[in-house]
Amino acid sequence: MNINDTIAKALAQAGLHTRDGPLKGVTDTIRKALASAGLGGGPVGMPADADVIEVTARDISAQPTAPGVGQFLARTLNHPAGVRDYKLYRPAVRAGTPGGPRPMVVMLHGCTQSADDFAAGTQMNRLADEHGFLVLYPEQSASANASRCWNWFRPQDQVREGGEPALIAAMVREVMSDHATDPPVDPRRVFVAGLSAGAAMAVILGETWPDVFAAVGAHSGLPFAAAHDIPSAMAAMKGRGVMGRAHFPGTADDPRRSATQAVPTIVFHGDRDHTVQHSNGEHITQQARHAEQPLNARSETGTAAGGRRYTREVHADAAGRVRVEQWTVHGAGHAWSGGDAAGSYTDNAGPDASAEMLRFFLAQPPRG
């Protein structure tokens, strides 16, 4: 391997490469979307006993600190609810970058994944360099779940205090405290996104910590309170209701555990996902709509640069502000749409979920 190949491989592992590929045109996508919104031109839910795919973790905790290059920092949170590691990506501050508080995106990996793997696959650090936001990657521990899944299916982890939602919220507060200056994190623009088990936990965070998270991105995930133990989790993942019923608890036809917080939500799901059935994405959308005032819906179809067709449903309020989006990626399985092959569970043929989620997040008005 020559020196150029070595450098290219290192950059790919760090999620910082800029070669042509599934992320080509990401910045233009975000800039065009933000411009159309009048905001300027800048843009795996498997329980421990489920089948898993082995993933090679990539250690990129010691990133270069040269001018123009961001830092990927490894840290540990000690909290009454437990101890968890996390990674924080701090983008380089470039000349001409607007000052003031910066947004932060919290990224929750899926089962068997690590923060490094998820960063490489989603390329969110690259977008952070382009647009000047921080990225926080909480990491599940093997002691908490043998497959490193977030425990979205346990009742004690579906509430505000005492479980994993409280741990993740505490990480956010810790980063905000550590970055109170130079420049600070904007508390009105903290967002959370995840894949599979991470997506299910992102939905839970939107419901339990709506004062912290301004919007939610759920890729191949499950709705709030879809399960209460491992058997019900397996049934939910396969698209079956609890105890053989034809619906999920928490949707419009069963208000017992319904989502009540009106948090803007964007959903991605492949319609050939046989790990977490596509109907789960539809239920996330139903819950998000149910918590909102009446919304107007419209739908469009298209084909991504990589060749996959998609259907995008947009649900906007009376003022025209998009509050809920659902992307169905036709022919896609259980993988991050538009992701990079440097990470696991990625599909580079689909529309770019990272860019579209960021566009959706940044288009939301800052929470008052």
One Martini backbone bead per residue (centre of mass of N, CA, C, O) as a GRO file, in nm:
protein
  368
    1MET     BB    1   0.094   0.037   0.025
    2ASN     BB    2   0.068   0.354  -0.028
    3ILE     BB    3   0.053   0.668   0.104
    4ASN     BB    4  -0.222   0.744  -0.021
    5ASP     BB    5  -0.377   0.497   0.078
    6THR     BB    6  -0.324   0.540   0.377
    7ILE     BB    7  -0.462   0.814   0.401
    8ALA     BB    8  -0.740   0.735   0.289
    9LYS     BB    9  -0.800   0.521   0.504
   10ALA     BB   10  -0.780   0.704   0.753
   11LEU     BB   11  -1.003   0.901   0.668
   12ALA     BB   12  -1.230   0.696   0.645
   13GLN     BB   13  -1.222   0.603   0.945
   14ALA     BB   14  -1.274   0.914   1.042
   15GLY     BB   15  -1.495   1.051   0.851
   16LEU     BB   16  -1.313   1.268   0.632
   17HIS     BB   17  -1.367   1.206   0.356
   18THR     BB   18  -1.399   1.346  -0.009
   19ARG     BB   19  -1.492   1.153  -0.193
   20ASP     BB   20  -1.653   1.010  -0.416
   21GLY     BB   21  -2.006   0.930  -0.360
   22PRO     BB   22  -2.277   0.914  -0.152
   23LEU     BB   23  -2.182   1.228  -0.047
   24LYS     BB   24  -2.218   1.366  -0.297
   25GLY     BB   25  -2.380   1.675  -0.251
   26VAL     BB   26  -2.460   1.736   0.044
   27THR     BB   27  -2.427   2.041   0.070
   28ASP     BB   28  -2.628   2.114  -0.150
   29THR     BB   29  -2.875   1.989  -0.022
   30ILE     BB   30  -2.878   2.167   0.232
   31ARG     BB   31  -2.872   2.446   0.103
   32LYS     BB   32  -3.130   2.421  -0.065
   33ALA     BB   33  -3.323   2.358   0.166
   34LEU     BB   34  -3.268   2.615   0.333
   35ALA     BB   35  -3.338   2.817   0.115
   36SER     BB   36  -3.637   2.722   0.078
   37ALA     BB   37  -3.683   2.803   0.398
   38GLY     BB   38  -3.531   3.083   0.455
   39LEU     BB   39  -3.215   2.996   0.594
   40GLY     BB   40  -3.016   2.992   0.380
   41GLY     BB   41  -2.703   2.848   0.220
   42GLY     BB   42  -2.566   2.646   0.368
   43PRO     BB   43  -2.803   2.345   0.322
   44VAL     BB   44  -3.023  -0.273   1.657
   45GLY     BB   45  -3.347  -0.339   1.739
   46MET     BB   46  -3.178  -0.568   1.919
   47PRO     BB   47  -3.180  -0.795   2.121
   48ALA     BB   48  -2.951  -1.002   2.270
   49ASP     BB   49  -3.088  -1.274   2.113
   50ALA     BB   50  -3.024  -1.177   1.847
   51ASP     BB   51  -2.911  -1.146   1.553
   52VAL     BB   52  -2.571  -1.085   1.451
   53ILE     BB   53  -2.309  -0.867   1.341
   54GLU     BB   54  -1.996  -0.837   1.291
   55VAL     BB   55  -1.773  -0.579   1.422
   56THR     BB   56  -1.518  -0.354   1.353
   57ALA     BB   57  -1.353  -0.160   1.545
   58ARG     BB   58  -1.269   0.194   1.546
   59ASP     BB   59  -0.988   0.380   1.651
   60ILE     BB   60  -1.056   0.752   1.677
   61SER     BB   61  -0.971   0.920   1.944
   62ALA     BB   62  -0.695   1.037   1.799
   63GLN     BB   63  -0.706   1.322   1.664
   64PRO     BB   64  -0.610   1.563   1.494
   65THR     BB   65  -0.490   1.923   1.573
   66ALA     BB   66  -0.480   2.063   1.328
   67PRO     BB   67  -0.549   2.297   1.131
   68GLY     BB   68  -0.876   2.216   1.003
   69VAL     BB   69  -0.911   1.986   1.228
   70GLY     BB   70  -1.076   1.779   1.403
   71GLN     BB   71  -1.207   1.626   1.707
   72PHE     BB   72  -1.189   1.296   1.872
   73LEU     BB   73  -1.334   1.229   2.183
   74ALA     BB   74  -1.278   1.048   2.481
   75ARG     BB   75  -1.535   0.954   2.722
   76THR     BB   76  -1.679   0.955   3.066
   77LEU     BB   77  -1.978   0.867   3.239
   78ASN     BB   78  -2.086   0.944   3.572
   79HIS     BB   79  -2.385   0.791   3.701
   80PRO     BB   80  -2.646   0.678   3.885
   81ALA     BB   81  -2.741   0.498   3.620
   82GLY     BB   82  -2.430   0.494   3.525
   83VAL     BB   83  -2.173   0.385   3.289
   84ARG     BB   84  -2.042   0.575   3.003
   85ASP     BB   85  -1.930   0.603   2.696
   86TYR     BB   86  -1.793   0.866   2.475
   87LYS     BB   87  -1.811   1.069   2.183
   88LEU     BB   88  -1.651   1.376   2.055
   89TYR     BB   89  -1.714   1.606   1.795
   90ARG     BB   90  -1.489   1.869   1.693
   91PRO     BB   91  -1.485   2.105   1.485
   92ALA     BB   92  -1.344   2.304   1.289
   93VAL     BB   93  -1.244   2.640   1.290
   94ARG     BB   94  -1.324   2.846   1.037
   95ALA     BB   95  -1.288   3.073   0.824
   96GLY     BB   96  -1.601   3.245   0.831
   97THR     BB   97  -1.734   3.135   1.069
   98PRO     BB   98  -1.989   3.170   1.247
   99GLY     BB   99  -2.075   3.278   1.532
  100GLY     BB  100  -2.174   3.133   1.814
  101PRO     BB  101  -2.378   2.904   1.881
  102ARG     BB  102  -2.389   2.548   1.856
  103PRO     BB  103  -2.490   2.277   1.738
  104MET     BB  104  -2.621   1.938   1.827
  105VAL     BB  105  -2.559   1.588   1.756
  106VAL     BB  106  -2.708   1.286   1.845
  107MET     BB  107  -2.562   0.952   1.811
  108LEU     BB  108  -2.724   0.627   1.781
  109HIS     BB  109  -2.642   0.324   1.778
  110GLY     BB  110  -2.644   0.003   1.703
  111CYS     BB  111  -2.612  -0.308   1.712
  112THR     BB  112  -2.262  -0.387   1.749
  113GLN     BB  113  -2.182  -0.103   1.763
  114SER     BB  114  -1.993   0.196   1.738
  115ALA     BB  115  -1.894   0.510   1.727
  116ASP     BB  116  -1.688   0.476   1.499
  117ASP     BB  117  -1.865   0.317   1.303
  118PHE     BB  118  -2.099   0.526   1.285
  119ALA     BB  119  -1.931   0.760   1.182
  120ALA     BB  120  -1.833   0.623   0.921
  121GLY     BB  121  -2.119   0.553   0.797
  122THR     BB  122  -2.260   0.853   0.822
  123GLN     BB  123  -2.066   1.111   0.809
  124MET     BB  124  -2.115   1.338   1.034
  125ASN     BB  125  -1.834   1.471   1.063
  126ARG     BB  126  -1.824   1.597   0.786
  127LEU     BB  127  -2.070   1.780   0.829
  128ALA     BB  128  -1.953   1.929   1.071
  129ASP     BB  129  -1.726   2.066   0.912
  130GLU     BB  130  -1.919   2.216   0.712
  131HIS     BB  131  -2.140   2.336   0.964
  132GLY     BB  132  -2.048   2.363   1.278
  133PHE     BB  133  -2.104   2.099   1.457
  134LEU     BB  134  -2.171   1.882   1.704
  135VAL     BB  135  -2.084   1.533   1.803
  136LEU     BB  136  -2.262   1.279   1.981
  137TYR     BB  137  -2.145   0.941   2.101
  138PRO     BB  138  -2.295   0.713   2.247
  139GLU     BB  139  -2.213   0.413   2.446
  140GLN     BB  140  -2.270   0.098   2.472
  141SER     BB  141  -2.252  -0.165   2.694
  142ALA     BB  142  -2.194  -0.500   2.751
  143SER     BB  143  -2.313  -0.500   3.046
  144ALA     BB  144  -2.603  -0.388   2.949
  145ASN     BB  145  -2.548  -0.533   2.654
  146ALA     BB  146  -2.423  -0.790   2.472
  147SER     BB  147  -2.494  -0.622   2.180
  148ARG     BB  148  -2.509  -0.308   2.230
  149CYS     BB  149  -2.795  -0.236   2.300
  150TRP     BB  150  -3.043  -0.046   2.338
  151ASN     BB  151  -3.304  -0.057   2.599
  152TRP     BB  152  -3.604   0.004   2.459
  153PHE     BB  153  -3.779  -0.258   2.589
  154ARG     BB  154  -3.760  -0.127   2.873
  155PRO     BB  155  -3.941   0.038   3.101
  156GLN     BB  156  -3.687   0.178   3.254
  157ASP     BB  157  -3.609   0.297   2.939
  158GLN     BB  158  -3.905   0.482   2.905
  159VAL     BB  159  -3.800   0.703   3.104
  160ARG     BB  160  -3.662   0.980   3.239
  161GLU     BB  161  -3.569   0.829   3.502
  162GLY     BB  162  -3.294   0.587   3.577
  163GLY     BB  163  -3.199   0.551   3.279
  164GLU     BB  164  -3.083   0.590   2.961
  165PRO     BB  165  -3.206   0.870   2.910
  166ALA     BB  166  -3.054   1.005   3.149
  167LEU     BB  167  -2.769   0.948   3.049
  168ILE     BB  168  -2.784   1.103   2.779
  169ALA     BB  169  -2.868   1.376   2.896
  170ALA     BB  170  -2.610   1.402   3.071
  171MET     BB  171  -2.413   1.423   2.839
  172VAL     BB  172  -2.521   1.682   2.726
  173ARG     BB  173  -2.471   1.854   2.980
  174GLU     BB  174  -2.167   1.806   2.991
  175VAL     BB  175  -2.096   1.932   2.719
  176MET     BB  176  -2.225   2.209   2.774
  177SER     BB  177  -2.040   2.274   3.016
  178ASP     BB  178  -1.762   2.237   2.859
  179HIS     BB  179  -1.918   2.441   2.624
  180ALA     BB  180  -1.975   2.753   2.729
  181THR     BB  181  -1.729   2.822   2.542
  182ASP     BB  182  -1.566   2.838   2.248
  183PRO     BB  183  -1.814   2.772   2.157
  184PRO     BB  184  -2.123   2.721   2.240
  185VAL     BB  185  -2.396   2.542   2.303
  186ASP     BB  186  -2.715   2.520   2.172
  187PRO     BB  187  -2.999   2.448   2.359
  188ARG     BB  188  -3.212   2.485   2.104
  189ARG     BB  189  -2.996   2.280   1.917
  190VAL     BB  190  -3.073   1.968   2.002
  191PHE     BB  191  -3.016   1.650   1.856
  192VAL     BB  192  -3.160   1.320   1.757
  193ALA     BB  193  -3.012   1.008   1.634
  194GLY     BB  194  -3.083   0.674   1.482
  195LEU     BB  195  -3.025   0.313   1.474
  196SER     BB  196  -3.265   0.122   1.555
  197ALA     BB  197  -3.207   0.106   1.869
  198GLY     BB  198  -3.127   0.407   1.847
  199ALA     BB  199  -3.400   0.501   1.734
  200ALA     BB  200  -3.577   0.411   1.967
  201MET     BB  201  -3.426   0.595   2.171
  202ALA     BB  202  -3.481   0.863   2.030
  203VAL     BB  203  -3.786   0.853   2.068
  204ILE     BB  204  -3.776   0.844   2.376
  205LEU     BB  205  -3.630   1.119   2.412
  206GLY     BB  206  -3.855   1.293   2.286
  207GLU     BB  207  -4.059   1.211   2.519
  208THR     BB  208  -3.871   1.250   2.794
  209TRP     BB  209  -3.673   1.505   2.655
  210PRO     BB  210  -3.807   1.785   2.517
  211ASP     BB  211  -3.612   2.003   2.665
  212VAL     BB  212  -3.350   1.898   2.492
  213PHE     BB  213  -3.494   1.791   2.224
  214ALA     BB  214  -3.584   1.939   1.910
  215ALA     BB  215  -3.524   1.662   1.747
  216VAL     BB  216  -3.594   1.363   1.542
  217GLY     BB  217  -3.409   1.065   1.424
  218ALA     BB  218  -3.540   0.767   1.249
  219HIS     BB  219  -3.364   0.461   1.169
  220SER     BB  220  -3.499   0.164   1.174
  221GLY     BB  221  -3.728   0.179   1.394
  222LEU     BB  222  -3.929   0.241   1.689
  223PRO     BB  223  -4.179   0.303   1.879
  224PHE     BB  224  -4.320   0.406   2.146
  225ALA     BB  225  -4.380   0.145   2.348
  226ALA     BB  226  -4.353  -0.139   2.176
  227ALA     BB  227  -4.225  -0.262   2.447
  228HIS     BB  228  -4.143  -0.478   2.766
  229ASP     BB  229  -3.971  -0.707   2.625
  230ILE     BB  230  -3.830  -0.946   2.438
  231PRO     BB  231  -4.079  -1.077   2.305
  232SER     BB  232  -4.217  -0.803   2.226
  233ALA     BB  233  -3.977  -0.704   2.057
  234MET     BB  234  -3.980  -0.925   1.841
  235ALA     BB  235  -4.268  -0.866   1.749
  236ALA     BB  236  -4.230  -0.570   1.670
  237MET     BB  237  -4.005  -0.611   1.458
  238LYS     BB  238  -4.221  -0.798   1.284
  239GLY     BB  239  -4.509  -0.632   1.307
  240ARG     BB  240  -4.630  -0.715   1.582
  241GLY     BB  241  -4.839  -0.713   1.822
  242VAL     BB  242  -4.929  -0.721   2.129
  243MET     BB  243  -5.068  -1.016   2.200
  244GLY     BB  244  -5.168  -1.032   1.882
  245ARG     BB  245  -5.215  -0.759   1.807
  246ALA     BB  246  -5.277  -0.514   1.533
  247HIS     BB  247  -5.107  -0.325   1.734
  248PHE     BB  248  -4.958  -0.061   1.890
  249PRO     BB  249  -4.866   0.078   2.154
  250GLY     BB  250  -4.919   0.436   2.118
  251THR     BB  251  -5.137   0.468   1.928
  252ALA     BB  252  -5.439   0.588   1.831
  253ASP     BB  253  -5.584   0.297   1.925
  254ASP     BB  254  -5.373   0.328   2.194
  255PRO     BB  255  -5.336   0.559   2.464
  256ARG     BB  256  -5.171   0.443   2.706
  257ARG     BB  257  -4.861   0.489   2.543
  258SER     BB  258  -4.856   0.762   2.419
  259ALA     BB  259  -4.738   1.007   2.243
  260THR     BB  260  -4.719   1.366   2.362
  261GLN     BB  261  -4.479   1.497   2.216
  262ALA     BB  262  -4.408   1.778   2.005
  263VAL     BB  263  -4.168   1.645   1.801
  264PRO     BB  264  -3.976   1.670   1.556
  265THR     BB  265  -3.984   1.422   1.279
  266ILE     BB  266  -3.760   1.184   1.118
  267VAL     BB  267  -3.803   0.916   0.877
  268PHE     BB  268  -3.632   0.603   0.811
  269HIS     BB  269  -3.715   0.328   0.572
  270GLY     BB  270  -3.708   0.012   0.460
  271ASP     BB  271  -3.920  -0.213   0.263
  272ARG     BB  272  -3.677  -0.461   0.315
  273ASP     BB  273  -3.700  -0.491   0.623
  274HIS     BB  274  -3.629  -0.792   0.832
  275THR     BB  275  -3.568  -0.679   1.124
  276VAL     BB  276  -3.737  -0.399   1.088
  277GLN     BB  277  -4.025  -0.330   1.008
  278HIS     BB  278  -4.172  -0.078   0.825
  279SER     BB  279  -4.423  -0.030   1.013
  280ASN     BB  280  -4.263   0.118   1.234
  281GLY     BB  281  -4.221   0.384   1.084
  282GLU     BB  282  -4.524   0.446   1.059
  283HIS     BB  283  -4.572   0.462   1.369
  284ILE     BB  284  -4.391   0.699   1.426
  285THR     BB  285  -4.551   0.894   1.252
  286GLN     BB  286  -4.822   0.865   1.396
  287GLN     BB  287  -4.727   0.967   1.670
  288ALA     BB  288  -4.626   1.245   1.579
  289ARG     BB  289  -4.899   1.338   1.465
  290HIS     BB  290  -5.077   1.293   1.721
  291ALA     BB  291  -4.909   1.522   1.893
  292GLU     BB  292  -5.021   1.715   1.695
  293GLN     BB  293  -5.147   1.920   1.513
  294PRO     BB  294  -5.290   1.961   1.241
  295LEU     BB  295  -5.181   1.818   0.931
  296ASN     BB  296  -5.032   1.855   0.618
  297ALA     BB  297  -5.015   1.644   0.332
  298ARG     BB  298  -4.741   1.520   0.128
  299SER     BB  299  -4.612   1.370  -0.183
  300GLU     BB  300  -4.303   1.211  -0.304
  301THR     BB  301  -4.089   1.109  -0.572
  302GLY     BB  302  -3.774   0.922  -0.631
  303THR     BB  303  -3.416   0.914  -0.725
  304ALA     BB  304  -3.126   0.826  -0.637
  305ALA     BB  305  -2.801   0.828  -0.732
  306GLY     BB  306  -2.776   0.509  -0.655
  307GLY     BB  307  -3.101   0.404  -0.750
  308ARG     BB  308  -3.302   0.450  -0.536
  309ARG     BB  309  -3.617   0.457  -0.443
  310TYR     BB  310  -3.856   0.708  -0.317
  311THR     BB  311  -4.067   0.818  -0.041
  312ARG     BB  312  -4.200   1.144   0.050
  313GLU     BB  313  -4.340   1.259   0.354
  314VAL     BB  314  -4.518   1.563   0.434
  315HIS     BB  315  -4.579   1.741   0.752
  316ALA     BB  316  -4.766   2.037   0.795
  317ASP     BB  317  -4.853   2.323   0.909
  318ALA     BB  318  -5.033   2.613   0.868
  319ALA     BB  319  -4.742   2.767   0.819
  320GLY     BB  320  -4.552   2.535   0.662
  321ARG     BB  321  -4.420   2.366   0.879
  322VAL     BB  322  -4.217   2.100   0.917
  323ARG     BB  323  -4.276   1.818   1.147
  324VAL     BB  324  -4.301   1.566   0.944
  325GLU     BB  325  -4.105   1.284   0.817
  326GLN     BB  326  -4.118   1.028   0.548
  327TRP     BB  327  -3.891   0.768   0.444
  328THR     BB  328  -3.911   0.547   0.170
  329VAL     BB  329  -3.692   0.281   0.084
  330HIS     BB  330  -3.676   0.110  -0.198
  331GLY     BB  331  -3.522  -0.206  -0.140
  332ALA     BB  332  -3.437  -0.169   0.149
  333GLY     BB  333  -3.284  -0.245   0.435
  334HIS     BB  334  -3.084  -0.273   0.729
  335ALA     BB  335  -2.985   0.055   0.663
  336TRP     BB  336  -2.801   0.333   0.601
  337SER     BB  337  -2.885   0.577   0.405
  338GLY     BB  338  -2.608   0.675   0.219
  339GLY     BB  339  -2.382   0.526   0.326
  340ASP     BB  340  -2.069   0.408   0.430
  341ALA     BB  341  -1.857   0.126   0.395
  342ALA     BB  342  -1.681   0.191   0.656
  343GLY     BB  343  -1.951   0.096   0.771
  344SER     BB  344  -2.207  -0.049   0.916
  345TYR     BB  345  -2.513  -0.063   0.799
  346THR     BB  346  -2.505   0.013   0.475
  347ASP     BB  347  -2.654   0.222   0.190
  348ASN     BB  348  -2.535   0.381  -0.104
  349ALA     BB  349  -2.815   0.388  -0.290
  350GLY     BB  350  -2.945   0.593  -0.120
  351PRO     BB  351  -3.055   0.838   0.034
  352ASP     BB  352  -2.927   1.089   0.244
  353ALA     BB  353  -2.982   1.078   0.576
  354SER     BB  354  -2.785   1.278   0.698
  355ALA     BB  355  -2.858   1.527   0.526
  356GLU     BB  356  -3.168   1.523   0.578
  357MET     BB  357  -3.162   1.545   0.882
  358LEU     BB  358  -3.004   1.807   0.899
  359ARG     BB  359  -3.198   1.976   0.738
  360PHE     BB  360  -3.438   1.935   0.930
  361PHE     BB  361  -3.310   2.044   1.187
  362LEU     BB  362  -3.218   2.337   1.079
  363ALA     BB  363  -3.524   2.419   0.995
  364GLN     BB  364  -3.582   2.452   1.279
  365PRO     BB  365  -3.690   2.644   1.506
  366PRO     BB  366  -3.586   2.772   1.774
  367ARG     BB  367  -3.631   2.708   2.084
  368GLY     BB  368  -3.787   2.905   2.342
   0.00000   0.00000   0.00000
